[in-house]
XYZ file of C-alpha atoms in Angstrom:
760
model
C 66.911 -26.259 -19.330
C 67.074 -23.341 -16.913
C 65.764 -20.970 -19.582
C 62.819 -23.325 -20.147
C 62.056 -23.365 -16.430
C 62.344 -19.590 -16.314
C 59.929 -19.246 -19.231
C 57.327 -21.428 -17.563
C 57.700 -19.601 -14.241
C 57.483 -16.180 -15.909
C 54.297 -17.078 -17.766
C 52.765 -18.634 -14.648
C 53.641 -15.565 -12.573
C 52.071 -13.226 -15.148
C 48.910 -15.331 -15.232
C 48.673 -15.346 -11.440
C 49.122 -11.583 -11.363
C 46.708 -10.728 -14.167
C 43.881 -13.287 -13.985
C 42.524 -12.708 -10.442
C 39.509 -10.448 -10.778
C 39.219 -10.905 -14.557
C 36.351 -13.407 -14.426
C 33.027 -12.492 -12.815
C 29.828 -14.558 -12.775
C 26.344 -13.681 -11.567
C 22.633 -14.341 -12.079
C 20.831 -11.645 -14.046
C 17.992 -9.966 -12.211
C 14.891 -9.680 -14.440
C 11.090 -9.556 -13.999
C 9.399 -12.940 -13.605
C 7.152 -12.394 -16.638
C 7.554 -10.683 -19.986
C 5.825 -7.379 -20.705
C 4.025 -7.118 -24.067
C 5.416 -4.348 -26.282
C 3.257 -4.960 -29.372
C 0.814 -7.547 -30.743
C -0.745 -8.316 -34.109
C -3.217 -10.859 -35.503
C -4.230 -12.213 -38.921
C -6.959 -14.393 -40.433
C -5.133 -16.522 -43.020
C -7.905 -18.966 -43.897
C -10.463 -16.121 -44.193
C -13.011 -17.714 -41.887
C -13.415 -14.551 -39.769
C -11.413 -16.033 -36.898
C -7.829 -15.193 -35.886
C -5.367 -17.829 -37.098
C -2.015 -16.220 -36.205
C -1.008 -13.975 -33.291
C 2.400 -12.323 -32.980
C 3.717 -10.843 -29.746
C 6.860 -8.804 -29.211
C 7.907 -8.325 -25.597
C 9.764 -5.382 -24.140
C 13.587 -5.496 -24.352
C 15.335 -6.403 -21.101
C 18.725 -4.890 -20.266
C 20.830 -7.778 -18.981
C 23.963 -5.765 -18.256
C 24.262 -1.994 -18.580
C 28.080 -1.976 -18.544
C 28.335 -4.455 -21.406
C 25.195 -3.051 -23.057
C 23.587 -6.499 -23.427
C 19.906 -6.447 -24.393
C 17.512 -9.405 -24.667
C 14.142 -9.434 -26.439
C 11.684 -12.295 -26.838
C 9.113 -12.751 -29.619
C 6.339 -15.363 -29.824
C 4.208 -16.263 -32.841
C 1.193 -18.489 -32.206
C -0.902 -20.169 -34.894
C -3.840 -22.510 -35.157
C -1.855 -25.368 -36.676
C -4.440 -28.108 -36.717
C -8.217 -28.426 -37.116
C -10.559 -31.330 -37.535
C -13.791 -31.195 -39.524
C -16.946 -33.226 -38.968
C -18.912 -33.693 -42.200
C -22.649 -33.805 -41.565
C -23.741 -33.972 -45.223
C -22.074 -34.783 -48.545
C -23.702 -33.094 -51.532
C -24.344 -34.619 -54.915
C -22.632 -32.712 -57.700
C -23.858 -31.609 -61.111
C -21.692 -30.650 -64.072
C -21.830 -26.949 -63.217
C -20.637 -27.550 -59.646
C -17.827 -29.819 -60.831
C -16.699 -27.175 -63.307
C -16.782 -24.599 -60.496
C -14.588 -26.836 -58.324
C -12.047 -27.114 -61.147
C -12.077 -23.338 -61.676
C -11.615 -22.564 -57.977
C -8.764 -25.069 -57.641
C -6.951 -23.730 -60.716
C -7.411 -20.157 -59.500
C -6.094 -20.975 -55.989
C -3.092 -22.969 -57.275
C -1.942 -20.455 -59.900
C -2.379 -17.553 -57.471
C -0.343 -19.211 -54.722
C 2.502 -20.078 -57.149
C 2.774 -16.413 -58.179
C 2.826 -15.247 -54.560
C 5.298 -17.910 -53.390
C 7.767 -17.120 -56.191
C 8.923 -13.875 -54.527
C 9.892 -15.723 -51.333
C 11.496 -18.542 -53.316
C 13.613 -16.032 -55.223
C 14.779 -14.356 -52.004
C 15.721 -17.735 -50.510
C 17.564 -18.795 -53.676
C 15.398 -21.856 -54.421
C 14.606 -21.254 -58.068
C 12.379 -24.144 -59.143
C 13.749 -26.569 -56.583
C 14.101 -26.687 -52.822
C 16.566 -27.813 -50.183
C 16.780 -31.130 -48.383
C 18.356 -30.179 -45.030
C 18.807 -27.107 -42.804
C 22.516 -27.025 -43.682
C 21.812 -27.156 -47.412
C 19.092 -24.523 -47.036
C 21.356 -21.948 -45.370
C 23.972 -22.603 -48.064
C 21.387 -22.077 -50.807
C 20.278 -18.768 -49.309
C 23.412 -16.759 -50.096
C 21.803 -13.361 -50.697
C 22.169 -10.285 -48.464
C 18.852 -10.977 -46.735
C 20.281 -14.203 -45.310
C 23.885 -13.081 -44.835
C 22.884 -10.437 -42.306
C 21.748 -13.272 -40.027
C 25.131 -15.056 -39.832
C 24.835 -14.954 -36.044
C 21.650 -17.094 -36.259
C 22.499 -19.310 -39.252
C 21.487 -22.560 -37.526
C 18.060 -21.183 -36.601
C 17.564 -19.575 -40.005
C 18.528 -22.779 -41.812
C 15.900 -24.702 -39.823
C 13.094 -22.285 -40.742
C 14.081 -22.120 -44.415
C 13.969 -25.920 -44.458
C 10.574 -25.859 -42.692
C 9.222 -23.429 -45.298
C 10.577 -25.547 -48.171
C 8.997 -28.724 -46.778
C 5.598 -27.076 -46.196
C 5.600 -25.511 -49.645
C 6.396 -28.840 -51.317
C 3.748 -30.620 -49.214
C 1.188 -27.964 -50.190
C 1.919 -28.556 -53.887
C 1.600 -32.331 -53.446
C -1.757 -31.968 -51.656
C -3.092 -29.697 -54.423
C -2.012 -32.264 -57.034
C -3.926 -34.932 -55.078
C -7.044 -32.692 -54.956
C -6.825 -32.070 -58.707
C -6.649 -35.823 -59.364
C -9.708 -36.371 -57.171
C -11.773 -33.630 -58.915
C -11.041 -35.098 -62.366
C -12.906 -38.278 -61.369
C -15.321 -36.734 -58.859
C -18.357 -37.334 -61.049
C -17.973 -41.075 -60.431
C -16.859 -40.741 -56.769
C -18.639 -42.115 -53.727
C -19.753 -39.972 -50.777
C -16.841 -41.334 -48.735
C -14.403 -40.205 -51.408
C -15.922 -36.708 -51.503
C -15.763 -36.550 -47.700
C -12.048 -37.500 -47.869
C -11.599 -34.677 -50.371
C -13.140 -32.230 -47.873
C -10.680 -33.405 -45.190
C -7.761 -32.831 -47.604
C -8.969 -29.313 -48.425
C -9.102 -28.529 -44.715
C -5.507 -29.839 -44.402
C -4.461 -27.421 -47.165
C -5.963 -24.522 -45.199
C -3.955 -25.573 -42.119
C -0.821 -25.787 -44.265
C -1.244 -22.171 -45.421
C -1.477 -21.087 -41.784
C 1.710 -22.996 -40.909
C 3.584 -21.315 -43.781
C 2.556 -17.850 -42.625
C 3.450 -18.660 -39.012
C 7.053 -19.282 -40.097
C 9.472 -16.667 -38.615
C 10.638 -15.969 -42.174
C 7.328 -14.122 -42.608
C 7.548 -12.235 -39.300
C 9.338 -8.869 -39.243
C 9.929 -9.249 -35.512
C 11.964 -12.408 -36.104
C 13.616 -12.780 -39.536
C 11.188 -11.054 -41.896
C 12.987 -12.244 -45.041
C 9.697 -12.892 -46.880
C 6.317 -11.192 -46.842
C 3.242 -13.038 -45.554
C 1.560 -14.914 -48.405
C -2.083 -13.931 -48.883
C -3.477 -17.299 -49.957
C -6.954 -17.215 -51.545
C -8.388 -19.456 -48.829
C -11.867 -18.099 -49.654
C -11.696 -20.318 -52.762
C -10.989 -23.357 -50.539
C -13.926 -22.417 -48.295
C -16.250 -22.213 -51.317
C -15.049 -25.618 -52.528
C -15.820 -27.103 -49.112
C -19.323 -25.622 -49.159
C -19.969 -27.054 -52.656
C -18.906 -30.509 -51.474
C -21.020 -30.598 -48.322
C -21.900 -29.336 -44.873
C -19.364 -29.538 -42.036
C -18.306 -28.278 -38.628
C -14.663 -27.557 -37.765
C -12.863 -27.623 -34.454
C -9.282 -26.510 -33.608
C -7.106 -29.354 -32.305
C -3.561 -27.966 -32.030
C -1.779 -24.646 -31.713
C 1.821 -23.930 -32.729
C 3.937 -21.539 -30.648
C 7.184 -20.293 -32.202
C 9.544 -18.679 -29.664
C 12.682 -16.705 -30.489
C 15.002 -14.817 -28.133
C 17.375 -12.247 -29.574
C 20.455 -10.825 -27.864
C 22.502 -7.767 -28.794
C 25.784 -6.641 -27.230
C 28.009 -3.611 -27.718
C 30.525 -4.381 -24.943
C 34.197 -5.198 -25.529
C 34.730 -7.932 -22.971
C 34.291 -11.659 -23.533
C 30.788 -12.472 -22.312
C 29.094 -15.835 -21.873
C 25.396 -16.353 -21.129
C 23.749 -19.521 -19.865
C 20.040 -19.345 -20.823
C 17.188 -21.390 -19.338
C 13.656 -20.715 -20.585
C 10.395 -22.103 -19.180
C 7.211 -23.241 -20.953
C 4.079 -21.431 -19.653
C 2.046 -23.732 -17.415
C -1.216 -23.617 -19.457
C 0.699 -24.739 -22.569
C 2.621 -27.365 -20.622
C -0.603 -28.942 -19.331
C -1.736 -29.641 -22.913
C 1.728 -30.054 -24.481
C 1.783 -32.288 -27.557
C 5.305 -31.759 -28.884
C 8.357 -29.546 -28.467
C 11.118 -29.087 -31.042
C 14.589 -27.937 -30.012
C 15.845 -26.238 -33.137
C 19.492 -25.726 -32.228
C 22.196 -28.323 -31.647
C 22.770 -29.474 -28.049
C 19.724 -27.595 -26.716
C 17.446 -29.675 -24.482
C 14.079 -29.872 -22.708
C 13.687 -31.566 -19.331
C 10.742 -32.859 -17.306
C 10.663 -29.683 -15.238
C 9.658 -27.771 -18.405
C 13.082 -26.103 -18.628
C 14.648 -25.415 -22.012
C 18.434 -24.942 -22.040
C 21.090 -24.103 -24.623
C 24.861 -24.391 -24.684
C 26.505 -21.215 -23.288
C 26.366 -18.312 -25.746
C 29.757 -16.749 -26.501
C 29.322 -13.077 -27.361
C 32.904 -12.524 -28.451
C 31.988 -14.265 -31.746
C 29.041 -12.121 -32.912
C 27.542 -8.811 -31.716
C 24.099 -10.442 -31.933
C 22.694 -13.876 -31.321
C 19.325 -15.606 -31.625
C 18.004 -18.806 -30.085
C 14.604 -20.424 -30.396
C 12.299 -23.412 -30.169
C 8.757 -24.443 -31.110
C 6.059 -26.225 -29.182
C 2.645 -27.629 -30.107
C -0.099 -27.558 -27.494
C -3.799 -28.228 -27.328
C -4.221 -24.959 -25.440
C -5.720 -22.134 -27.488
C -4.065 -18.726 -27.930
C -5.467 -16.998 -24.827
C -4.371 -13.434 -24.125
C -3.537 -14.141 -20.487
C -0.920 -16.713 -21.561
C 1.094 -14.055 -23.383
C 0.604 -11.482 -20.618
C 2.183 -13.927 -18.135
C 4.844 -15.528 -20.350
C 7.883 -16.422 -18.144
C 11.163 -14.541 -18.531
C 14.292 -16.693 -19.156
C 16.711 -17.302 -16.311
C 20.161 -15.999 -17.230
C 23.570 -16.567 -15.672
C 26.243 -14.258 -17.039
C 29.999 -14.710 -17.027
C 32.254 -11.822 -18.080
C 35.978 -12.110 -18.766
C 37.426 -8.595 -18.587
C 41.108 -7.807 -18.246
C 40.148 -4.298 -17.149
C 38.777 -5.779 -13.913
C 42.191 -7.151 -12.954
C 43.966 -5.072 -10.256
C 47.252 -5.475 -12.158
C 45.724 -4.255 -15.420
C 44.111 -1.352 -13.587
C 47.517 -0.502 -12.130
C 49.097 -0.677 -15.597
C 46.418 1.612 -17.035
C 46.724 4.037 -14.129
C 50.521 4.165 -14.310
C 50.390 4.598 -18.084
C 48.028 7.539 -17.668
C 50.315 9.132 -15.082
C 53.436 8.806 -17.301
C 51.462 10.134 -20.273
C 50.225 13.225 -18.454
C 53.698 13.868 -16.991
C 55.347 13.955 -20.434
C 52.527 15.122 -22.696
C 52.419 18.633 -21.245
C 55.880 19.584 -22.491
C 56.709 16.963 -25.175
C 53.424 16.207 -26.896
C 51.298 13.146 -27.623
C 53.703 10.962 -29.632
C 56.791 11.180 -27.347
C 54.534 10.562 -24.339
C 52.992 7.516 -26.005
C 56.398 6.112 -27.003
C 57.674 6.553 -23.436
C 54.662 4.642 -22.080
C 55.289 1.787 -24.541
C 59.016 1.748 -23.769
C 58.358 1.827 -20.010
C 56.202 -1.317 -20.052
C 58.472 -3.114 -22.537
C 61.427 -2.458 -20.234
C 59.338 -3.496 -17.217
C 58.541 -6.816 -18.875
C 62.203 -7.566 -19.656
C 63.206 -6.610 -16.107
C 60.558 -8.988 -14.794
C 61.869 -11.693 -17.115
C 65.454 -11.066 -15.972
C 64.355 -11.292 -12.325
C 62.774 -14.713 -12.951
C 65.929 -15.988 -14.730
C 68.126 -14.697 -11.873
C 65.870 -16.362 -9.299
C 66.026 -19.719 -11.116
C 69.830 -19.530 -11.398
C 70.163 -18.509 -7.740
C 68.057 -21.460 -6.656
C 70.060 -23.843 -8.851
C 73.316 -22.494 -7.371
C 72.018 -22.964 -3.822
C 70.995 -26.548 -4.553
C 74.339 -27.321 -6.221
C 76.307 -25.325 -3.589
C 78.112 -23.295 -6.263
C 79.013 -19.596 -6.328
C 76.119 -17.144 -6.289
C 78.014 -14.545 -8.318
C 78.723 -17.201 -10.953
C 74.990 -17.854 -11.118
C 74.465 -14.137 -11.751
C 76.961 -14.231 -14.610
C 75.099 -17.190 -16.125
C 71.756 -15.419 -15.735
C 73.001 -12.128 -17.222
C 74.784 -13.749 -20.167
C 77.545 -11.973 -22.049
C 78.170 -8.251 -21.673
C 77.585 -5.872 -24.564
C 80.876 -4.965 -26.298
C 79.122 -2.607 -28.707
C 78.026 0.053 -26.195
C 79.416 2.908 -28.324
C 77.344 1.787 -31.294
C 74.248 1.573 -29.083
C 74.824 5.078 -27.722
C 75.165 6.519 -31.229
C 72.083 4.609 -32.415
C 70.022 5.923 -29.478
C 70.952 9.497 -30.408
C 70.171 8.964 -34.101
C 66.785 7.422 -33.304
C 65.931 10.350 -31.014
C 66.905 12.878 -33.710
C 64.778 11.091 -36.317
C 61.854 11.073 -33.892
C 62.199 14.827 -33.346
C 62.335 15.438 -37.097
C 59.158 13.481 -37.785
C 57.425 15.027 -34.765
C 57.778 18.522 -36.242
C 55.730 17.524 -39.280
C 53.123 15.453 -37.430
C 49.528 16.422 -36.656
C 49.194 17.473 -32.977
C 46.797 15.440 -30.825
C 44.843 17.346 -28.177
C 44.177 14.461 -25.787
C 44.794 15.222 -22.118
C 44.339 11.615 -21.027
C 45.592 8.491 -22.768
C 42.695 6.678 -24.478
C 43.886 3.257 -25.619
C 41.036 2.846 -28.119
C 42.153 5.995 -29.966
C 45.827 5.030 -30.451
C 45.289 3.169 -33.751
C 43.154 6.011 -35.117
C 45.827 8.635 -34.339
C 48.557 6.464 -35.901
C 46.551 6.099 -39.129
C 45.623 9.805 -39.296
C 49.231 10.937 -38.848
C 51.864 8.665 -40.463
C 54.614 11.117 -39.410
C 53.409 10.928 -35.819
C 53.396 7.134 -36.010
C 56.968 7.189 -37.342
C 58.124 9.545 -34.585
C 56.549 7.208 -31.993
C 58.532 4.276 -33.381
C 61.857 6.142 -33.400
C 61.352 7.588 -29.911
C 60.553 4.080 -28.671
C 63.724 2.678 -30.245
C 65.760 5.532 -28.743
C 64.409 4.947 -25.224
C 64.841 1.175 -25.423
C 68.402 1.403 -26.796
C 69.317 3.746 -23.962
C 67.837 1.270 -21.498
C 69.977 -1.527 -23.011
C 73.105 0.521 -22.204
C 71.984 1.203 -18.631
C 71.022 -2.440 -18.148
C 74.501 -3.532 -19.218
C 76.089 -1.197 -16.659
C 73.698 -2.353 -13.956
C 74.559 -6.028 -14.633
C 78.257 -5.165 -14.434
C 77.822 -3.537 -11.014
C 76.028 -6.615 -9.646
C 78.102 -9.379 -11.247
C 81.495 -7.642 -11.144
C 84.499 -8.143 -13.431
C 83.422 -11.636 -14.490
C 80.477 -10.159 -16.348
C 82.723 -8.046 -18.560
C 85.192 -10.885 -18.969
C 82.322 -12.922 -20.307
C 82.507 -10.928 -23.535
C 85.669 -12.911 -24.417
C 83.434 -15.934 -24.597
C 82.124 -14.665 -27.925
C 85.444 -13.584 -29.409
C 86.617 -14.983 -32.790
C 89.403 -16.898 -31.022
C 86.952 -18.597 -28.636
C 84.676 -19.490 -31.543
C 87.639 -20.976 -33.445
C 88.344 -23.259 -30.463
C 84.681 -24.238 -30.322
C 84.704 -25.003 -34.036
C 87.752 -27.243 -33.603
C 85.930 -29.093 -30.846
C 82.901 -29.531 -33.112
C 85.139 -30.938 -35.877
C 86.714 -33.389 -33.437
C 83.346 -34.530 -32.122
C 82.008 -34.885 -35.673
C 84.955 -37.069 -36.663
C 84.537 -39.127 -33.495
C 80.889 -39.719 -34.356
C 81.825 -40.708 -37.910
C 84.362 -43.282 -36.622
C 81.875 -44.747 -34.162
C 79.152 -45.100 -36.785
C 81.527 -46.914 -39.122
C 82.257 -49.547 -36.463
C 78.788 -50.257 -35.084
C 78.580 -53.644 -36.788
C 75.225 -53.301 -38.508
C 73.394 -51.594 -35.631
C 70.490 -49.292 -36.524
C 72.111 -45.867 -36.202
C 70.037 -44.016 -38.815
C 69.144 -41.204 -36.396
C 72.789 -40.708 -35.491
C 73.755 -40.664 -39.192
C 71.152 -37.942 -39.800
C 72.779 -35.864 -37.064
C 76.186 -36.360 -38.684
C 74.867 -35.281 -42.089
C 73.122 -32.207 -40.649
C 76.254 -30.601 -39.161
C 76.982 -27.530 -41.411
C 80.764 -27.367 -41.006
C 81.305 -25.409 -44.250
C 78.665 -22.824 -43.356
C 80.041 -22.314 -39.854
C 83.552 -21.948 -41.249
C 82.260 -19.200 -43.555
C 80.495 -17.419 -40.688
C 83.683 -17.479 -38.616
C 85.285 -15.138 -41.137
C 82.493 -12.541 -40.838
C 82.701 -9.749 -38.274
C 79.790 -8.849 -36.023
C 78.251 -12.330 -35.929
C 80.356 -13.787 -33.101
C 77.480 -14.345 -30.659
C 75.260 -16.008 -33.270
C 78.182 -18.240 -34.368
C 78.854 -19.201 -30.734
C 75.231 -20.254 -30.218
C 75.159 -22.156 -33.524
C 78.337 -24.121 -32.746
C 77.136 -24.965 -29.224
C 73.823 -26.246 -30.563
C 75.584 -28.670 -32.928
C 78.155 -29.733 -30.318
C 75.254 -30.721 -28.065
C 73.584 -32.637 -30.925
C 76.768 -34.486 -31.919
C 77.670 -35.383 -28.333
C 74.160 -36.683 -27.748
C 74.457 -38.828 -30.909
C 77.835 -40.188 -29.713
C 76.262 -41.110 -26.394
C 73.397 -42.922 -28.091
C 75.772 -44.836 -30.392
C 77.930 -45.887 -27.413
C 74.852 -47.032 -25.564
C 73.720 -49.171 -28.510
C 77.155 -50.829 -28.795
C 77.182 -51.455 -25.050
C 73.743 -53.055 -25.130
C 74.655 -55.289 -28.080
C 77.774 -56.586 -26.303
C 76.165 -57.152 -22.905
C 73.130 -59.035 -24.149
C 74.415 -60.827 -27.257
C 75.173 -64.127 -25.514
C 71.648 -64.280 -24.109
C 70.054 -63.219 -27.389
C 72.025 -65.677 -29.552
C 71.090 -68.492 -27.198
C 67.380 -67.680 -27.561
C 67.657 -67.519 -31.351
C 69.379 -70.920 -31.418
C 66.711 -72.462 -29.201
C 63.783 -70.973 -31.132
C 65.299 -71.795 -34.525
C 66.295 -75.373 -33.646
C 66.214 -77.465 -36.810
C 63.212 -75.611 -38.272
C 63.352 -74.055 -41.677
C 62.247 -70.602 -40.435
C 61.238 -68.771 -37.297
C 59.331 -65.474 -36.828
C 61.370 -62.616 -35.392
C 58.449 -61.829 -33.067
C 59.071 -65.122 -31.280
C 62.354 -63.739 -29.889
C 60.618 -62.353 -26.815
C 63.802 -61.825 -24.817
C 65.096 -59.444 -27.494
C 63.611 -55.902 -27.608
C 61.620 -55.319 -30.798
C 63.986 -52.631 -32.126
C 66.943 -55.034 -31.841
C 65.456 -58.209 -33.392
C 66.404 -57.573 -37.013
C 69.950 -56.700 -36.047
C 70.245 -59.763 -33.766
C 68.891 -62.093 -36.463
C 71.323 -60.721 -39.055
C 74.248 -61.029 -36.658
C 73.292 -64.611 -35.785
C 73.152 -65.435 -39.508
C 76.604 -63.887 -40.058
C 78.082 -65.731 -37.070
C 76.637 -69.045 -38.291
C 77.221 -68.711 -42.015
C 77.580 -72.477 -42.399
C 73.860 -72.819 -41.705
C 73.082 -70.498 -44.640
C 70.594 -68.318 -42.728
C 69.034 -65.082 -43.946
C 66.488 -62.556 -42.692
C 63.517 -62.318 -45.050
C 60.851 -59.843 -43.943
C 59.833 -60.762 -40.404
C 61.405 -64.238 -40.514
C 64.841 -65.818 -40.045
C 65.024 -68.570 -42.692
C 67.367 -71.315 -43.777
C 68.421 -71.659 -47.387
C 66.554 -74.286 -49.446
C 67.798 -77.813 -48.675
C 69.188 -76.818 -45.271
C 66.018 -77.074 -43.234
C 66.961 -80.461 -41.740
C 70.349 -81.541 -40.387
C 71.025 -85.298 -40.207
C 73.293 -87.770 -38.481
C 75.707 -86.869 -35.790
C 75.567 -83.114 -36.620
C 71.952 -82.949 -35.502
C 72.835 -84.561 -32.162
C 75.775 -82.230 -31.620
C 73.455 -79.208 -31.832
C 71.450 -80.502 -28.906
C 74.537 -80.121 -26.761
C 75.884 -76.962 -28.394
C 72.566 -75.171 -27.798
C 72.748 -75.955 -24.055
C 69.717 -78.215 -24.356
C 71.734 -81.225 -23.090
C 74.843 -81.879 -21.037
C 75.708 -84.962 -23.069
C 74.252 -87.953 -24.908
C 75.155 -91.422 -26.180
C 73.836 -93.734 -28.885
C 74.093 -97.501 -28.202
C 73.938 -100.315 -30.760
C 74.101 -104.111 -30.483
C 77.847 -103.901 -31.023
C 78.282 -101.540 -28.054
C 78.618 -97.801 -27.449
C 78.401 -95.855 -30.689
C 78.272 -92.066 -30.729
C 79.085 -90.146 -27.525
C 78.761 -86.313 -27.411
C 79.535 -84.496 -24.191
C 80.089 -80.968 -22.949
C 82.460 -82.103 -20.160
C 84.911 -83.728 -22.589
C 85.089 -87.167 -20.861
C 83.493 -89.283 -23.554
C 84.664 -92.649 -22.091
C 83.026 -91.978 -18.732
C 79.720 -90.929 -20.239
C 79.813 -93.926 -22.616
C 80.272 -96.361 -19.691
C 77.506 -94.644 -17.686
C 75.175 -94.821 -20.662
C 75.887 -98.578 -21.122
C 75.157 -99.249 -17.428
C 71.934 -97.206 -17.542
C 70.836 -99.231 -20.601
C 71.463 -102.547 -18.757
C 69.736 -101.241 -15.633
C 66.691 -100.223 -17.665
C 66.574 -103.644 -19.355
C 66.754 -105.468 -16.004
C 64.166 -103.172 -14.428
C 61.753 -103.696 -17.299
C 62.007 -107.489 -17.358
C 62.342 -108.352 -13.668
C 60.245 -105.668 -11.985
C 57.771 -104.372 -14.589
C 57.363 -107.766 -16.336
C 56.999 -105.919 -19.610
C 58.949 -104.770 -22.609
C 60.293 -101.290 -21.833
C 60.409 -98.229 -24.131
C 62.127 -95.565 -22.031
C 62.978 -94.365 -18.563
C 63.730 -91.015 -16.857
C 65.763 -90.549 -13.665
C 65.485 -87.076 -12.061
C 67.969 -85.628 -9.588
C 68.043 -82.322 -7.689
C 69.613 -80.364 -10.590
C 70.010 -82.721 -13.543
C 68.158 -85.634 -15.080
C 68.961 -88.604 -17.344
C 66.588 -90.191 -19.848
C 66.838 -93.538 -21.663
C 64.919 -94.370 -24.841
C 64.772 -97.434 -27.053
C 64.479 -97.314 -30.857
C 64.855 -99.508 -33.949
C 68.184 -101.302 -33.366
C 69.426 -98.364 -31.281
C 69.146 -97.117 -27.757
C 69.928 -93.661 -26.488
C 70.802 -91.966 -23.211
C 70.693 -88.176 -22.739
C 71.909 -86.110 -19.794
C 70.307 -82.630 -19.368
C 69.395 -80.003 -16.752
C 66.214 -80.930 -14.955
C 64.210 -77.981 -16.379
C 65.182 -78.843 -19.981
C 65.007 -82.655 -19.900
C 61.493 -82.817 -21.326
C 62.231 -80.720 -24.411
C 65.677 -82.248 -24.884
C 64.372 -85.829 -24.554
C 61.582 -85.183 -27.086
C 63.998 -83.846 -29.711
C 66.597 -86.558 -28.940
C 63.984 -89.261 -29.381
C 62.952 -87.854 -32.788
C 66.576 -87.630 -33.939
C 67.314 -91.153 -32.783
C 64.562 -92.511 -35.023
C 66.149 -90.792 -38.050
C 69.657 -92.177 -37.519
């Protein structure tokens, strides 16, 4: 117990010493608006107007120490247009044939160009039906390098797959319409023009996907759809005007970090006001990201100890066109940064500083590897000294509270002395010699200051140097163990050295004898528990390895381990004995009460649920029911599942036996059955049957007189209640009965007595 307390206190003390100063949090200072680094534009539908604009903003250094850089990219596209048809042309055979040619040319060309992207994404001839399935399908190197943005990438692959499938479906619908266009109405041809315009918008949406943008993912190349063919088809079908109705803005923010500390960023981005005024829709791509009424977009905190890079994003659709001034004044995200760095802790800084001092002190004359081993040994020894101080403090406090000897508490804290000091001294010398031997063949390291990051590299480059470091460390630590033993002896005195006898073979033999005695005691107790559930205690008995311990007793050098093993099993066996005694004690103290409840609940019924024995704890009910059945074997009872049942044919007792049980179960104090010939059966707990028979006869006459003279009616029964007890009179077929019972049980007793009287 004290060691457990010491462990908790030691860990808590280390945390309190190390953690202060490790966590820092601050808002990142950045310009209010992004600065454009580069911009590009493209005309996808080949109508001489810009359909897609891509902007890359200048990188922003969030933290120079951690080397965290943020960069935002925005792709805008004309995602929706409406056309107004002013004239629908009639079509001749030549024009219809031209429509079929243009459609076939556009469709076959786009399939060839889309196949390269499909192959990169791993689609083959199919697609994917969810972002999760899409990122799983794309298993090639082009996708694997974006593991840090898999959720975002999966969304855009899914978006591309859906748009591509929708484009194919729309082209199939156009082909079906052209086949029958010769017989179509003007309204049908106008609907065909609207569908062709939708196809043009779909090609723009596909090329606005970040998969096609080198500044975002750039997994695929932009697809150069032959939209000039669609424009010619529209002109053959009629005259129209088009007007843009919606613009898609795809925003991505990329982070890169080269720092070593655990860094967390809380990001809040803002929608530009012109876009917000005409906002139609906003899509939060990543899980748990959100958009509020104040136009703020937030994400869960980004943990940069998982990946060196990270990417977040969202899309919005607005009625506002792609004006240059919007991009020139795009808001910068608000960032709150939290850094967890052990190097910021004053204790860690002290450790690093002290390590550097020890290293420089030794390195000048001994070299890199002995200096490193001394640093490692120094802090290992410091930790164990700290641990020993905590254990001593806990034992001191316990001694003060218990008013016992302080020196005895020291002996308990220090444990047994080391009887093998000569072996330790020899081992320390051997380890040191081995370290020197390996050092001579190692590669020298010219490092004036200790650089922790380089330790692993030096160990790998020079295996002999690594070996010498290990042996020097063992030599220093073994020497410390000898000095520690002497130091403990000075503080604790002779008792500390006498404590070594506690692990002698003779002492262990006495402990083993005690374990054997306790084991036999437990075995005897378990054999006389009378059916109690002692399965846990039996498991303890079975687990005691007496033969193994007896074998270990004959081996030299394992005395301390044998001592600890025996003490562990003595504690287990004694605890099992205590539990068994407690169970026997409980069964004896409460059996009278429990058996009474079982008798009352069982009554004359054929069975009763064990759960109805509410006065008996659940873990004792089966045992109590079995014991009751054994004690009342004449009733032929047995526990079946969760019920205590009577044997077939024993469910109902008859005659005088049934009446006797009313009294034996403490339901009644006594009773009498009267016939025309006089007093018949009298059953009493007091033993004076004559007195209770006479009283019953008088009560019967009194009831008869009261019924005829006072009530002027034929009477059935009567109850007289006193301060503690009550008497009830009932009249049956050729019989009358009187029952005496405690006042609180008269109702139940009278009801059962009345039923039994009818069956006599």
